[in-house]
PDB file of C-alpha atoms in Angstrom:
ATOM      1  CA  UNK A1130     -72.511  -2.257 -68.764  1.00  0.00           C
ATOM      2  CA  UNK A1131     -72.328  -5.946 -67.833  1.00  0.00           C
ATOM      3  CA  UNK A1132     -70.924  -8.473 -70.234  1.00  0.00           C
ATOM      4  CA  UNK A1133     -73.403 -11.087 -71.515  1.00  0.00           C
ATOM      5  CA  UNK A1134     -72.621 -14.711 -70.778  1.00  0.00           C
ATOM      6  CA  UNK A1135     -73.737 -15.800 -74.255  1.00  0.00           C
ATOM      7  CA  UNK A1136     -72.823 -14.075 -77.497  1.00  0.00           C
ATOM      8  CA  UNK A1137     -74.978 -13.924 -80.634  1.00  0.00           C
ATOM      9  CA  UNK A1138     -73.493 -17.154 -81.977  1.00  0.00           C
ATOM     10  CA  UNK A1139     -74.307 -18.961 -78.734  1.00  0.00           C
ATOM     11  CA  UNK A1140     -77.848 -17.596 -78.662  1.00  0.00           C
ATOM     12  CA  UNK A1141     -78.359 -18.678 -82.285  1.00  0.00           C
ATOM     13  CA  UNK A1142     -77.164 -22.212 -81.549  1.00  0.00           C
ATOM     14  CA  UNK A1143     -79.343 -22.392 -78.425  1.00  0.00           C
ATOM     15  CA  UNK A1144     -82.369 -21.223 -80.444  1.00  0.00           C
ATOM     16  CA  UNK A1145     -81.567 -23.711 -83.208  1.00  0.00           C
ATOM     17  CA  UNK A1146     -81.492 -26.644 -80.785  1.00  0.00           C
ATOM     18  CA  UNK A1147     -84.665 -25.378 -79.104  1.00  0.00           C
ATOM     19  CA  UNK A1148     -86.335 -25.509 -82.518  1.00  0.00           C
ATOM     20  CA  UNK A1149     -84.857 -28.938 -83.292  1.00  0.00           C
ATOM     21  CA  UNK A1150     -86.234 -30.273 -79.997  1.00  0.00           C
ATOM     22  CA  UNK A1151     -89.684 -29.042 -81.029  1.00  0.00           C
ATOM     23  CA  UNK A1152     -89.363 -30.532 -84.520  1.00  0.00           C
ATOM     24  CA  UNK A1153     -88.256 -33.847 -82.995  1.00  0.00           C
ATOM     25  CA  UNK A1154     -91.629 -34.155 -81.246  1.00  0.00           C
ATOM     26  CA  UNK A1155     -93.400 -34.263 -84.598  1.00  0.00           C
ATOM     27  CA  UNK A1156     -91.111 -36.595 -86.520  1.00  0.00           C
ATOM     28  CA  UNK A1157     -92.784 -39.902 -85.808  1.00  0.00           C
ATOM     29  CA  UNK A1158     -91.256 -43.198 -86.870  1.00  0.00           C
ATOM     30  CA  UNK A1159     -93.891 -45.940 -87.138  1.00  0.00           C
ATOM     31  CA  UNK A1160     -93.090 -49.371 -85.744  1.00  0.00           C
ATOM     32  CA  UNK A1161     -95.230 -52.478 -85.304  1.00  0.00           C
ATOM     33  CA  UNK A1162     -95.530 -51.818 -81.557  1.00  0.00           C
ATOM     34  CA  UNK A1163     -95.796 -48.034 -81.107  1.00  0.00           C
ATOM     35  CA  UNK A1164     -94.523 -45.015 -83.046  1.00  0.00           C
ATOM     36  CA  UNK A1165     -91.616 -43.110 -81.524  1.00  0.00           C
ATOM     37  CA  UNK A1166     -90.340 -39.580 -82.055  1.00  0.00           C
ATOM     38  CA  UNK A1167     -86.861 -38.181 -82.584  1.00  0.00           C
ATOM     39  CA  UNK A1168     -86.914 -36.021 -79.449  1.00  0.00           C
ATOM     40  CA  UNK A1169     -84.309 -38.170 -77.737  1.00  0.00           C
ATOM     41  CA  UNK A1170     -81.960 -37.534 -80.688  1.00  0.00           C
ATOM     42  CA  UNK A1171     -82.259 -33.751 -80.720  1.00  0.00           C
ATOM     43  CA  UNK A1172     -82.314 -33.237 -76.951  1.00  0.00           C
ATOM     44  CA  UNK A1173     -79.288 -35.508 -76.457  1.00  0.00           C
ATOM     45  CA  UNK A1174     -77.535 -33.856 -79.393  1.00  0.00           C
ATOM     46  CA  UNK A1175     -78.060 -30.476 -77.713  1.00  0.00           C
ATOM     47  CA  UNK A1176     -75.997 -31.617 -74.739  1.00  0.00           C
ATOM     48  CA  UNK A1177     -73.372 -33.396 -76.822  1.00  0.00           C
ATOM     49  CA  UNK A1178     -72.855 -30.491 -79.220  1.00  0.00           C
ATOM     50  CA  UNK A1179     -73.502 -27.415 -77.086  1.00  0.00           C
ATOM     51  CA  UNK A1180     -72.275 -28.650 -73.722  1.00  0.00           C
ATOM     52  CA  UNK A1181     -74.054 -28.598 -70.378  1.00  0.00           C
ATOM     53  CA  UNK A1182     -75.079 -24.945 -70.016  1.00  0.00           C
ATOM     54  CA  UNK A1183     -76.103 -24.133 -73.568  1.00  0.00           C
ATOM     55  CA  UNK A1184     -77.481 -27.618 -74.271  1.00  0.00           C
ATOM     56  CA  UNK A1185     -79.488 -27.752 -71.054  1.00  0.00           C
ATOM     57  CA  UNK A1186     -80.750 -24.207 -71.628  1.00  0.00           C
ATOM     58  CA  UNK A1187     -81.868 -24.956 -75.192  1.00  0.00           C
ATOM     59  CA  UNK A1188     -84.019 -27.895 -74.054  1.00  0.00           C
ATOM     60  CA  UNK A1189     -85.305 -26.027 -70.982  1.00  0.00           C
ATOM     61  CA  UNK A1190     -86.410 -23.218 -73.325  1.00  0.00           C
ATOM     62  CA  UNK A1191     -88.250 -25.774 -75.449  1.00  0.00           C
ATOM     63  CA  UNK A1192     -90.123 -26.994 -72.362  1.00  0.00           C
ATOM     64  CA  UNK A1193     -90.920 -23.439 -71.212  1.00  0.00           C
ATOM     65  CA  UNK A1194     -92.185 -22.406 -74.648  1.00  0.00           C
ATOM     66  CA  UNK A1195     -94.486 -25.413 -74.655  1.00  0.00           C
ATOM     67  CA  UNK A1196     -95.737 -24.615 -71.158  1.00  0.00           C
ATOM     68  CA  UNK A1197     -96.414 -21.023 -72.240  1.00  0.00           C
ATOM     69  CA  UNK A1198     -98.819 -22.387 -74.829  1.00  0.00           C
ATOM     70  CA  UNK A1199     -96.937 -23.011 -78.048  1.00  0.00           C
ATOM     71  CA  UNK A1200     -98.223 -26.352 -79.419  1.00  0.00           C
ATOM     72  CA  UNK A1201     -94.755 -27.887 -79.640  1.00  0.00           C
ATOM     73  CA  UNK A1202     -95.232 -30.971 -77.461  1.00  0.00           C
ATOM     74  CA  UNK A1203     -96.473 -34.205 -79.020  1.00  0.00           C
ATOM     75  CA  UNK A1204     -99.979 -33.510 -77.689  1.00  0.00           C
ATOM     76  CA  UNK A1205     -99.992 -29.702 -77.932  1.00  0.00           C
ATOM     77  CA  UNK A1206     -98.866 -27.251 -75.257  1.00  0.00           C
ATOM     78  CA  UNK A1207     -99.955 -25.070 -72.366  1.00  0.00           C
ATOM     79  CA  UNK A1208     -99.497 -25.107 -68.624  1.00  0.00           C
ATOM     80  CA  UNK A1209    -102.026 -27.944 -68.218  1.00  0.00           C
ATOM     81  CA  UNK A1210     -99.436 -30.191 -69.868  1.00  0.00           C
ATOM     82  CA  UNK A1211     -97.865 -30.675 -66.439  1.00  0.00           C
ATOM     83  CA  UNK A1212    -100.770 -33.054 -65.755  1.00  0.00           C
ATOM     84  CA  UNK A1213     -99.869 -35.268 -68.718  1.00  0.00           C
ATOM     85  CA  UNK A1214     -98.371 -38.585 -67.654  1.00  0.00           C
ATOM     86  CA  UNK A1215     -95.516 -38.031 -70.117  1.00  0.00           C
ATOM     87  CA  UNK A1216     -94.453 -34.593 -68.853  1.00  0.00           C
ATOM     88  CA  UNK A1217     -91.670 -36.217 -66.835  1.00  0.00           C
ATOM     89  CA  UNK A1218     -89.944 -37.127 -70.093  1.00  0.00           C
ATOM     90  CA  UNK A1219     -89.804 -33.420 -70.964  1.00  0.00           C
ATOM     91  CA  UNK A1220     -88.194 -32.622 -67.618  1.00  0.00           C
ATOM     92  CA  UNK A1221     -85.833 -35.527 -68.272  1.00  0.00           C
ATOM     93  CA  UNK A1222     -84.889 -34.134 -71.682  1.00  0.00           C
ATOM     94  CA  UNK A1223     -83.746 -30.844 -70.115  1.00  0.00           C
ATOM     95  CA  UNK A1224     -81.912 -32.444 -67.180  1.00  0.00           C
ATOM     96  CA  UNK A1225     -80.480 -35.092 -69.498  1.00  0.00           C
ATOM     97  CA  UNK A1226     -79.132 -32.525 -71.970  1.00  0.00           C
ATOM     98  CA  UNK A1227     -77.351 -30.719 -69.125  1.00  0.00           C
ATOM     99  CA  UNK A1228     -75.819 -33.889 -67.649  1.00  0.00           C
ATOM    100  CA  UNK A1229     -74.965 -35.248 -71.096  1.00  0.00           C
ATOM    101  CA  UNK A1230     -73.096 -32.044 -71.917  1.00  0.00           C
ATOM    102  CA  UNK A1231     -71.248 -32.180 -68.592  1.00  0.00           C
ATOM    103  CA  UNK A1232     -70.124 -35.765 -69.151  1.00  0.00           C
ATOM    104  CA  UNK A1233     -69.272 -35.324 -72.826  1.00  0.00           C
ATOM    105  CA  UNK A1234     -67.157 -32.223 -72.322  1.00  0.00           C
ATOM    106  CA  UNK A1235     -65.502 -33.060 -69.018  1.00  0.00           C
ATOM    107  CA  UNK A1236     -62.470 -33.735 -71.196  1.00  0.00           C
ATOM    108  CA  UNK A1237     -61.370 -31.921 -74.317  1.00  0.00           C
ATOM    109  CA  UNK A1238     -62.019 -33.744 -77.615  1.00  0.00           C
ATOM    110  CA  UNK A1239     -64.366 -36.395 -76.158  1.00  0.00           C
ATOM    111  CA  UNK A1240     -63.892 -39.952 -77.358  1.00  0.00           C
ATOM    112  CA  UNK A1241     -66.688 -41.943 -78.962  1.00  0.00           C
ATOM    113  CA  UNK A1242     -66.797 -44.077 -75.810  1.00  0.00           C
ATOM    114  CA  UNK A1243     -67.366 -40.956 -73.674  1.00  0.00           C
ATOM    115  CA  UNK A1244     -70.085 -39.704 -76.034  1.00  0.00           C
ATOM    116  CA  UNK A1245     -71.873 -43.072 -75.991  1.00  0.00           C
ATOM    117  CA  UNK A1246     -71.618 -43.173 -72.193  1.00  0.00           C
ATOM    118  CA  UNK A1247     -73.070 -39.635 -71.987  1.00  0.00           C
ATOM    119  CA  UNK A1248     -75.905 -40.655 -74.327  1.00  0.00           C
ATOM    120  CA  UNK A1249     -76.704 -43.709 -72.198  1.00  0.00           C
ATOM    121  CA  UNK A1250     -76.741 -41.604 -69.025  1.00  0.00           C
ATOM    122  CA  UNK A1251     -79.112 -39.240 -70.830  1.00  0.00           C
ATOM    123  CA  UNK A1252     -81.429 -42.159 -71.562  1.00  0.00           C
ATOM    124  CA  UNK A1253     -81.358 -43.285 -67.920  1.00  0.00           C
ATOM    125  CA  UNK A1254     -82.232 -39.755 -66.765  1.00  0.00           C
ATOM    126  CA  UNK A1255     -85.076 -39.371 -69.274  1.00  0.00           C
ATOM    127  CA  UNK A1256     -86.569 -42.756 -68.385  1.00  0.00           C
ATOM    128  CA  UNK A1257     -86.120 -42.304 -64.642  1.00  0.00           C
ATOM    129  CA  UNK A1258     -87.804 -38.905 -64.529  1.00  0.00           C
ATOM    130  CA  UNK A1259     -90.442 -40.022 -67.041  1.00  0.00           C
ATOM    131  CA  UNK A1260     -91.339 -43.087 -64.959  1.00  0.00           C
ATOM    132  CA  UNK A1261     -91.340 -41.304 -61.608  1.00  0.00           C
ATOM    133  CA  UNK A1262     -93.479 -38.457 -62.920  1.00  0.00           C
ATOM    134  CA  UNK A1263     -95.828 -40.817 -64.748  1.00  0.00           C
ATOM    135  CA  UNK A1264     -96.203 -42.934 -61.618  1.00  0.00           C
ATOM    136  CA  UNK A1265     -97.053 -39.860 -59.550  1.00  0.00           C
ATOM    137  CA  UNK A1266     -99.596 -38.483 -62.057  1.00  0.00           C
ATOM    138  CA  UNK A1267    -101.298 -41.835 -62.604  1.00  0.00           C
ATOM    139  CA  UNK A1268    -101.471 -42.866 -58.953  1.00  0.00           C
ATOM    140  CA  UNK A1269    -101.938 -39.560 -57.129  1.00  0.00           C
ATOM    141  CA  UNK A1270    -103.562 -37.200 -59.643  1.00  0.00           C
ATOM    142  CA  UNK A1271    -105.561 -39.519 -61.901  1.00  0.00           C
ATOM    143  CA  UNK A1272    -106.090 -42.046 -59.072  1.00  0.00           C
ATOM    144  CA  UNK A1273    -105.374 -44.980 -61.362  1.00  0.00           C
ATOM    145  CA  UNK A1274    -103.482 -47.689 -59.553  1.00  0.00           C
ATOM    146  CA  UNK A1275    -100.242 -48.384 -61.418  1.00  0.00           C
ATOM    147  CA  UNK A1276     -97.415 -50.412 -59.928  1.00  0.00           C
ATOM    148  CA  UNK A1277     -93.741 -50.094 -60.747  1.00  0.00           C
ATOM    149  CA  UNK A1278     -93.836 -53.092 -63.097  1.00  0.00           C
ATOM    150  CA  UNK A1279     -96.772 -51.612 -65.026  1.00  0.00           C
ATOM    151  CA  UNK A1280     -95.025 -48.228 -65.237  1.00  0.00           C
ATOM    152  CA  UNK A1281     -91.857 -49.810 -66.608  1.00  0.00           C
ATOM    153  CA  UNK A1282     -93.914 -51.819 -69.076  1.00  0.00           C
ATOM    154  CA  UNK A1283     -95.742 -48.743 -70.332  1.00  0.00           C
ATOM    155  CA  UNK A1284     -93.053 -46.051 -70.059  1.00  0.00           C
ATOM    156  CA  UNK A1285     -89.897 -47.985 -70.948  1.00  0.00           C
ATOM    157  CA  UNK A1286     -90.744 -51.295 -72.626  1.00  0.00           C
ATOM    158  CA  UNK A1287     -92.053 -50.094 -76.002  1.00  0.00           C
ATOM    159  CA  UNK A1288     -89.364 -47.431 -76.411  1.00  0.00           C
ATOM    160  CA  UNK A1289     -86.132 -48.864 -75.047  1.00  0.00           C
ATOM    161  CA  UNK A1290     -84.795 -50.563 -78.192  1.00  0.00           C
ATOM    162  CA  UNK A1291     -85.462 -47.633 -80.573  1.00  0.00           C
ATOM    163  CA  UNK A1292     -84.108 -45.170 -77.984  1.00  0.00           C
ATOM    164  CA  UNK A1293     -80.934 -47.220 -77.444  1.00  0.00           C
ATOM    165  CA  UNK A1294     -80.358 -47.276 -81.200  1.00  0.00           C
ATOM    166  CA  UNK A1295     -81.066 -43.544 -81.472  1.00  0.00           C
ATOM    167  CA  UNK A1296     -78.733 -42.760 -78.571  1.00  0.00           C
ATOM    168  CA  UNK A1297     -75.835 -44.705 -80.083  1.00  0.00           C
ATOM    169  CA  UNK A1298     -76.509 -43.082 -83.463  1.00  0.00           C
ATOM    170  CA  UNK A1299     -76.552 -39.644 -81.810  1.00  0.00           C
ATOM    171  CA  UNK A1300     -73.204 -40.267 -80.112  1.00  0.00           C
ATOM    172  CA  UNK A1301     -71.614 -41.476 -83.361  1.00  0.00           C
ATOM    173  CA  UNK A1302     -73.087 -38.563 -85.315  1.00  0.00           C
ATOM    174  CA  UNK A1303     -71.875 -36.032 -82.766  1.00  0.00           C
ATOM    175  CA  UNK A1304     -68.360 -37.534 -82.836  1.00  0.00           C
ATOM    176  CA  UNK A1305     -68.226 -36.747 -86.554  1.00  0.00           C
ATOM    177  CA  UNK A1306     -69.977 -33.380 -86.201  1.00  0.00           C
ATOM    178  CA  UNK A1307     -68.111 -31.936 -83.198  1.00  0.00           C
ATOM    179  CA  UNK A1308     -64.749 -31.274 -84.922  1.00  0.00           C
ATOM    180  CA  UNK A1309     -66.520 -29.537 -87.812  1.00  0.00           C
ATOM    181  CA  UNK A1310     -68.670 -27.345 -85.563  1.00  0.00           C
ATOM    182  CA  UNK A1311     -65.819 -26.581 -83.157  1.00  0.00           C
ATOM    183  CA  UNK A1312     -63.716 -25.361 -86.081  1.00  0.00           C
ATOM    184  CA  UNK A1313     -66.560 -23.502 -87.775  1.00  0.00           C
ATOM    185  CA  UNK A1314     -68.145 -21.897 -84.698  1.00  0.00           C
ATOM    186  CA  UNK A1315     -65.254 -21.951 -82.187  1.00  0.00           C
ATOM    187  CA  UNK A1316     -67.511 -23.689 -79.646  1.00  0.00           C
ATOM    188  CA  UNK A1317     -66.594 -23.127 -76.016  1.00  0.00           C
ATOM    189  CA  UNK A1318     -67.952 -25.450 -73.305  1.00  0.00           C
TER     190      UNK A1318
END
């Protein structure tokens, strides 16, 4: 009998962060410009708390569940969601959680500076993949001419300040939370 890579505790934490990623899509914070969700918080937190493999897996599971039809994305779910201009953000959340976990836990007991750096890299990944995917869908699938400046204005501009604040908050929160969870759950990265 082969030994499982993840134990019950790991699977529970992965499932919990998968659920938190889904919940984050529906917590909308109104602002004068455009409402934003807390997905960036929960998907980044998955990487910071669970590390690269478990954090990346938890967010990838969230994306797969949505693609299989669970209405857990901001506009529903189903395979057709790959044609949404914002689907690149979802890919970015999964990739970002993995990379964030790798950066955060490259050293034992990560400093706040390392956690903030990991959170900022996460934001760059999410925005980069979101913009590239949105550009492709708009220009080559929807046949709507959108230049790079217009993409940045639509996909980054309205969200950058709230997401920067959320990312710094997430790093600070995880710095306080990590020692508690590591002691309580004996987290292994």
